[in-house]
XYZ file of C-alpha atoms in Angstrom:
416
model
C 46.638 -45.968 -13.106
C 49.061 -43.692 -11.267
C 50.094 -44.677 -7.763
C 51.483 -42.292 -5.176
C 54.252 -43.926 -3.165
C 56.592 -42.406 -0.562
C 59.384 -40.454 -2.161
C 57.593 -39.694 -5.414
C 56.779 -36.150 -6.459
C 53.061 -36.964 -6.483
C 53.253 -38.286 -2.921
C 55.008 -35.108 -1.775
C 52.480 -32.976 -3.670
C 49.562 -34.709 -1.972
C 51.223 -34.214 1.410
C 51.693 -30.531 0.669
C 48.117 -30.069 -0.512
C 46.779 -31.975 2.482
C 48.675 -29.664 4.799
C 47.257 -26.637 3.044
C 43.752 -28.061 3.202
C 44.032 -28.858 6.901
C 45.321 -25.351 7.571
C 42.447 -23.896 5.575
C 39.905 -26.093 7.316
C 41.009 -25.183 10.831
C 41.465 -21.522 9.953
C 38.071 -21.291 8.302
C 39.512 -20.149 4.968
C 37.996 -21.800 1.883
C 40.421 -23.321 -0.602
C 38.098 -22.604 -3.525
C 35.000 -20.482 -3.887
C 31.773 -22.339 -3.254
C 28.483 -21.847 -1.464
C 28.793 -19.207 1.278
C 29.542 -20.277 4.828
C 28.932 -18.533 8.133
C 30.488 -19.793 11.363
C 31.297 -23.101 9.679
C 27.766 -23.598 8.342
C 27.193 -23.782 4.616
C 24.328 -21.414 3.826
C 22.071 -23.779 1.874
C 23.251 -26.371 -0.672
C 25.263 -25.298 -3.682
C 22.265 -25.759 -5.985
C 19.988 -23.532 -3.896
C 18.403 -20.551 -5.622
C 20.264 -18.134 -3.329
C 23.589 -19.620 -4.481
C 22.798 -19.886 -8.189
C 24.317 -17.565 -10.768
C 21.774 -15.783 -12.953
C 24.024 -13.882 -15.354
C 22.564 -15.751 -18.335
C 18.882 -15.879 -17.368
C 16.374 -14.310 -19.779
C 14.659 -11.035 -18.952
C 11.178 -10.984 -17.492
C 8.701 -9.791 -20.136
C 7.756 -6.875 -17.840
C 11.320 -6.006 -16.853
C 11.195 -2.438 -18.177
C 7.793 -1.885 -16.559
C 9.024 -3.051 -13.164
C 12.082 -0.810 -13.374
C 9.856 2.160 -14.223
C 7.601 1.381 -11.256
C 10.431 1.140 -8.718
C 12.247 4.163 -10.146
C 14.630 4.177 -13.109
C 16.423 7.334 -11.925
C 16.383 6.445 -8.227
C 19.874 5.677 -6.938
C 20.991 2.543 -5.107
C 21.583 2.902 -1.383
C 23.429 0.620 1.078
C 21.105 -0.049 4.008
C 24.124 -1.072 6.072
C 27.343 0.452 7.323
C 29.440 1.291 10.366
C 28.530 3.380 13.382
C 24.938 4.128 14.301
C 21.867 5.820 12.873
C 19.036 6.986 15.147
C 20.618 5.166 18.061
C 20.991 1.780 16.402
C 23.413 -0.124 14.155
C 23.176 0.485 10.422
C 21.939 -2.728 8.889
C 20.543 -6.066 10.029
C 22.782 -7.714 12.657
C 22.916 -11.397 13.506
C 24.341 -13.444 16.349
C 25.994 -16.876 16.304
C 25.223 -19.149 19.253
C 26.490 -22.608 20.300
C 24.321 -25.674 19.992
C 23.618 -25.670 23.725
C 22.342 -22.094 23.819
C 19.286 -22.116 26.127
C 16.054 -21.850 24.178
C 13.339 -19.474 25.257
C 9.644 -19.145 24.521
C 8.556 -16.816 21.719
C 4.949 -15.721 21.230
C 3.876 -14.547 17.761
C 1.217 -12.178 16.481
C 1.002 -14.327 13.330
C 1.353 -17.682 15.030
C -0.483 -19.520 12.249
C 2.380 -18.719 9.839
C 5.269 -18.905 12.317
C 7.434 -21.823 13.380
C 6.710 -22.390 17.076
C 9.470 -21.954 19.603
C 11.414 -22.214 21.657
C 14.189 -20.251 19.932
C 17.839 -20.008 21.127
C 17.711 -16.214 21.403
C 20.210 -14.883 23.959
C 19.015 -12.090 26.263
C 21.406 -9.603 24.639
C 20.632 -10.580 21.020
C 21.176 -7.609 18.680
C 17.965 -6.090 17.331
C 17.809 -4.364 13.965
C 17.726 -0.636 14.633
C 18.660 -1.077 18.303
C 16.610 -1.754 21.410
C 14.606 1.468 20.991
C 13.809 1.008 17.315
C 10.275 1.379 15.977
C 11.220 -0.294 12.676
C 11.303 -3.931 11.599
C 13.313 -5.043 14.652
C 14.584 -8.265 13.056
C 16.503 -10.702 15.245
C 18.649 -13.308 13.462
C 20.235 -16.203 15.367
C 22.472 -18.900 13.853
C 22.976 -22.148 15.778
C 26.449 -23.041 14.550
C 26.377 -26.643 15.781
C 23.147 -27.668 14.088
C 23.308 -25.070 11.293
C 19.790 -23.887 12.001
C 18.815 -20.284 11.345
C 16.197 -18.635 13.569
C 14.715 -15.315 12.446
C 12.020 -13.122 13.983
C 10.337 -9.868 12.974
C 9.057 -7.099 15.261
C 10.993 -8.659 18.123
C 10.688 -7.458 21.730
C 12.180 -8.960 24.903
C 9.511 -10.101 27.337
C 9.331 -11.322 30.918
C 11.451 -14.213 32.092
C 13.793 -14.184 29.108
C 11.016 -14.869 26.604
C 10.328 -12.812 23.493
C 7.330 -11.361 21.712
C 7.479 -11.136 17.898
C 5.252 -10.506 14.924
C 6.386 -13.644 13.097
C 9.235 -16.131 13.110
C 10.815 -18.827 10.969
C 13.383 -21.583 11.364
C 15.539 -22.618 8.396
C 17.659 -25.761 8.090
C 20.679 -24.498 6.151
C 21.428 -27.977 4.806
C 18.024 -28.192 3.140
C 16.417 -26.702 0.024
C 12.919 -26.864 1.520
C 10.965 -23.604 1.268
C 8.347 -22.286 3.675
C 4.807 -23.639 3.257
C 3.077 -21.971 0.347
C 1.583 -18.560 1.278
C 3.447 -18.417 4.607
C 5.428 -15.401 5.650
C 8.703 -15.646 7.555
C 10.525 -12.824 9.326
C 10.532 -11.243 5.857
C 7.539 -10.258 3.735
C 8.432 -12.650 0.880
C 8.560 -15.658 3.215
C 12.293 -16.050 2.577
C 15.237 -16.104 4.983
C 17.038 -12.813 5.561
C 20.606 -13.743 6.519
C 21.506 -15.477 3.208
C 20.846 -12.251 1.279
C 22.809 -9.821 3.426
C 26.042 -8.173 2.287
C 28.695 -9.124 4.853
C 32.016 -7.376 5.316
C 34.005 -10.627 5.589
C 32.856 -11.640 2.097
C 33.653 -8.249 0.619
C 37.080 -8.253 2.284
C 37.732 -11.711 0.792
C 36.889 -10.292 -2.640
C 33.919 -12.459 -3.604
C 30.207 -12.788 -2.827
C 28.699 -16.074 -4.019
C 25.008 -15.541 -3.350
C 22.104 -13.295 -4.259
C 21.492 -10.129 -2.261
C 18.315 -8.836 -0.615
C 16.665 -5.558 -1.588
C 13.426 -3.629 -1.125
C 10.997 -1.620 -3.253
C 8.290 0.845 -2.166
C 5.313 -0.903 -3.780
C 4.862 -4.535 -4.691
C 2.059 -6.626 -6.163
C -0.422 -8.793 -4.304
C 1.450 -11.760 -5.675
C 4.695 -13.664 -5.242
C 6.885 -15.676 -7.583
C 9.233 -18.551 -6.825
C 11.144 -18.731 -4.550
C 8.902 -16.226 -2.759
C 6.131 -17.692 -0.583
C 4.103 -14.683 0.527
C 2.869 -11.276 -0.614
C 2.431 -8.077 1.408
C 0.328 -5.755 -0.725
C -3.198 -5.021 -1.921
C -2.002 -3.689 -5.281
C -2.983 -5.903 -8.208
C -1.794 -4.005 -11.301
C 0.763 -5.898 -13.386
C 3.083 -2.883 -13.295
C 4.018 -3.666 -9.685
C 6.760 -6.265 -9.138
C 5.883 -9.390 -7.119
C 7.908 -10.417 -4.090
C 10.520 -13.088 -4.815
C 11.397 -11.554 -8.194
C 15.075 -11.704 -9.168
C 16.928 -8.690 -10.568
C 20.511 -8.287 -11.748
C 22.873 -5.483 -12.659
C 23.136 -5.234 -16.429
C 26.083 -7.126 -17.860
C 27.242 -4.070 -19.809
C 27.488 -1.869 -16.712
C 31.056 -0.561 -16.480
C 32.754 -1.477 -13.181
C 35.884 0.575 -13.780
C 36.551 3.363 -11.322
C 34.905 1.658 -8.353
C 36.797 0.771 -5.174
C 37.568 -2.902 -4.587
C 34.858 -3.409 -1.912
C 32.124 -1.847 -4.031
C 33.331 -3.658 -7.152
C 32.907 -6.944 -5.243
C 29.300 -6.034 -4.474
C 28.618 -4.989 -8.058
C 30.147 -8.175 -9.432
C 27.793 -10.185 -7.228
C 24.874 -8.124 -8.519
C 25.873 -9.060 -12.068
C 26.479 -12.738 -11.365
C 23.969 -13.609 -8.626
C 21.624 -10.627 -8.697
C 19.247 -9.660 -5.923
C 15.833 -10.819 -4.703
C 12.928 -8.484 -3.952
C 12.181 -9.502 -0.365
C 10.149 -6.735 1.287
C 8.417 -3.408 0.904
C 10.711 -0.508 1.699
C 12.802 2.218 0.167
C 13.607 1.855 -3.525
C 16.789 -0.015 -4.428
C 17.954 -0.363 -0.811
C 20.500 -3.187 -0.467
C 20.490 -5.030 2.849
C 23.645 -5.853 4.764
C 25.205 -6.534 8.144
C 26.537 -3.700 10.334
C 30.304 -3.774 10.681
C 32.795 -1.216 12.024
C 35.033 -1.853 9.010
C 32.578 -0.438 6.477
C 33.570 2.875 4.936
C 30.175 4.576 4.872
C 31.251 7.458 2.662
C 32.663 5.121 0.017
C 29.633 2.844 0.082
C 27.092 5.629 -0.219
C 29.032 7.742 -2.722
C 29.917 4.905 -5.086
C 26.633 3.004 -4.951
C 24.816 6.243 -5.787
C 26.387 5.946 -9.222
C 23.955 3.087 -9.859
C 20.363 3.867 -10.787
C 17.322 1.702 -11.229
C 17.749 1.829 -14.994
C 21.029 -0.070 -14.591
C 19.104 -3.174 -13.506
C 16.843 -5.670 -15.215
C 14.209 -8.056 -13.892
C 14.642 -11.752 -14.667
C 12.496 -14.748 -15.461
C 13.737 -17.419 -13.046
C 11.038 -19.963 -13.849
C 13.438 -22.169 -15.838
C 15.454 -22.788 -12.687
C 12.579 -24.177 -10.642
C 12.574 -27.934 -10.024
C 9.724 -28.006 -7.515
C 7.677 -25.056 -6.288
C 8.229 -26.145 -2.671
C 12.007 -26.378 -3.044
C 14.785 -23.854 -3.496
C 16.755 -26.343 -5.581
C 17.606 -25.092 -9.050
C 17.416 -26.947 -12.352
C 20.345 -27.947 -14.517
C 23.285 -30.195 -13.700
C 22.894 -29.647 -9.966
C 19.188 -30.396 -9.968
C 19.399 -34.141 -10.485
C 18.389 -36.469 -7.637
C 20.872 -36.457 -4.784
C 21.812 -40.090 -5.266
C 23.137 -39.427 -8.772
C 25.615 -36.735 -7.763
C 29.190 -37.951 -8.203
C 30.794 -39.641 -5.233
C 33.079 -37.178 -3.506
C 30.809 -34.217 -4.386
C 29.884 -32.989 -0.909
C 28.832 -29.465 -1.873
C 26.383 -30.546 -4.580
C 27.898 -28.574 -7.455
C 28.316 -31.736 -9.592
C 32.110 -31.570 -9.554
C 34.680 -33.157 -7.272
C 37.056 -30.364 -6.264
C 39.379 -29.293 -3.493
C 36.353 -27.597 -1.913
C 34.852 -31.067 -1.336
C 38.047 -32.335 0.270
C 38.074 -29.227 2.446
C 34.505 -29.824 3.555
C 35.373 -33.414 4.485
C 38.305 -32.153 6.562
C 36.119 -29.582 8.292
C 33.689 -32.360 9.209
C 36.628 -34.435 10.463
C 37.802 -31.691 12.847
C 34.224 -30.943 13.969
C 33.969 -27.524 12.365
C 30.942 -28.683 10.362
C 28.197 -31.136 11.303
C 27.961 -34.248 9.158
C 24.722 -34.214 7.156
C 22.997 -37.142 5.458
C 24.096 -35.707 2.096
C 27.724 -35.564 3.301
C 27.548 -39.228 4.270
C 25.895 -40.235 1.016
C 28.479 -38.563 -1.226
C 31.537 -38.165 0.993
C 31.969 -41.609 2.559
C 34.294 -42.888 -0.173
C 36.940 -44.681 1.907
C 38.395 -47.116 2.575
C 38.818 -48.612 -0.895
C 38.889 -52.302 -1.682
C 41.485 -54.106 -3.752
C 39.197 -53.627 -6.763
C 39.342 -49.866 -6.280
C 35.722 -49.592 -5.207
C 34.751 -47.596 -2.157
C 33.785 -49.484 1.002
C 31.711 -46.965 2.990
C 32.266 -47.196 6.735
C 29.473 -44.901 7.853
C 31.616 -41.824 8.579
C 33.204 -38.904 6.781
C 36.770 -38.679 8.059
C 40.323 -37.864 7.038
C 40.539 -41.022 4.903
C 37.653 -39.753 2.827
C 39.211 -36.288 2.530
C 42.491 -37.789 1.288
C 40.662 -40.057 -1.176
C 38.781 -37.070 -2.583
C 42.033 -35.106 -2.801
C 43.744 -37.922 -4.736
C 40.794 -37.932 -7.147
C 41.080 -34.165 -7.573
C 44.739 -34.375 -8.647
C 43.978 -37.286 -10.974
C 45.694 -40.133 -9.154
C 42.549 -42.236 -8.762
C 38.951 -42.433 -9.840
C 36.313 -42.808 -7.180
C 34.357 -45.967 -7.998
C 31.082 -46.287 -6.060
C 30.689 -49.258 -3.775
C 27.671 -50.508 -1.843
C 25.932 -47.944 0.368
C 26.769 -47.971 4.084
C 24.587 -50.189 6.247
């Protein structure tokens, strides 16, 4: 087995890579692509349905019918941008709050399908469409310390700092657990909203690693996994159910598109988009940002029509109907993931070492899964891990040495 000792090229290489990883961790820049992160929070595990590529999934038997129903000649439109429209931001905004953000009471019209408050909604939380909007008025709040996502629909400030909303949901971003069956959320399909939004920071970085959210005018009185809720009285099979996954056809030519739009289209080919609500046909959801070039977005996305998409059969990915975990290599029980695999993608990579470093410098909270798979140091004289109950810089360095092939991580007894 190779051994890295001071003065050797491998020792210097590890030192160099460690420095780069630490810089990336503290700067918030990922070393390798992986599950999306927002404000230091990983947006669901790597094997979650939102983060799963669908470029090789089979077509739904009614794919052509669904496309015809939504509109094969209807063009794609970005429901996000810069500036304002009708007095409000263009898109669905969100706000990041600290873990000690004061929580306030929220009363719900559909309390029987809403997660009870209080919610950490600040008094100046951005509302979709602006404070005077008569639309969906979504409010999205991310607690960056606990990585909890709070979302409400039809949200109005009320007396004493409280809020009134139509419905609300709380999502643990470290978990694959779906909403209770038949429950809505702040979205008609019972899914979270923030994970499916196009964000400028991702586009600027050149890669989107999750499915997008979109709407269609008429949907069926039915939902398919991972959807949990329907919002229609239409029963004909020609209408698509909420939760259905679509993707841009693999043979669609991406040449001639600007870099930002090409990034979006690549994601639509690889990760696709989920039908999440009733609304305008082929409207993609995203976050308002002053950096968006509205003219480019609208002009270039109009080159896509409904006929350029296809509906997918995602049933082969489902492990459990109450979980967003996907089948395949990443769908095995958590305990059988390789040691050092913190992001759950079934490989030990620099991304895992980076996550361990981010936990070390308190940019990410340590989850039970992190402890189970990332506590790989110190190592005994037999080379086996001796878990000490923490994920720290020793673990990050051990994972890094495994990545470059200097050691193999040999499981030891679990921490007590």
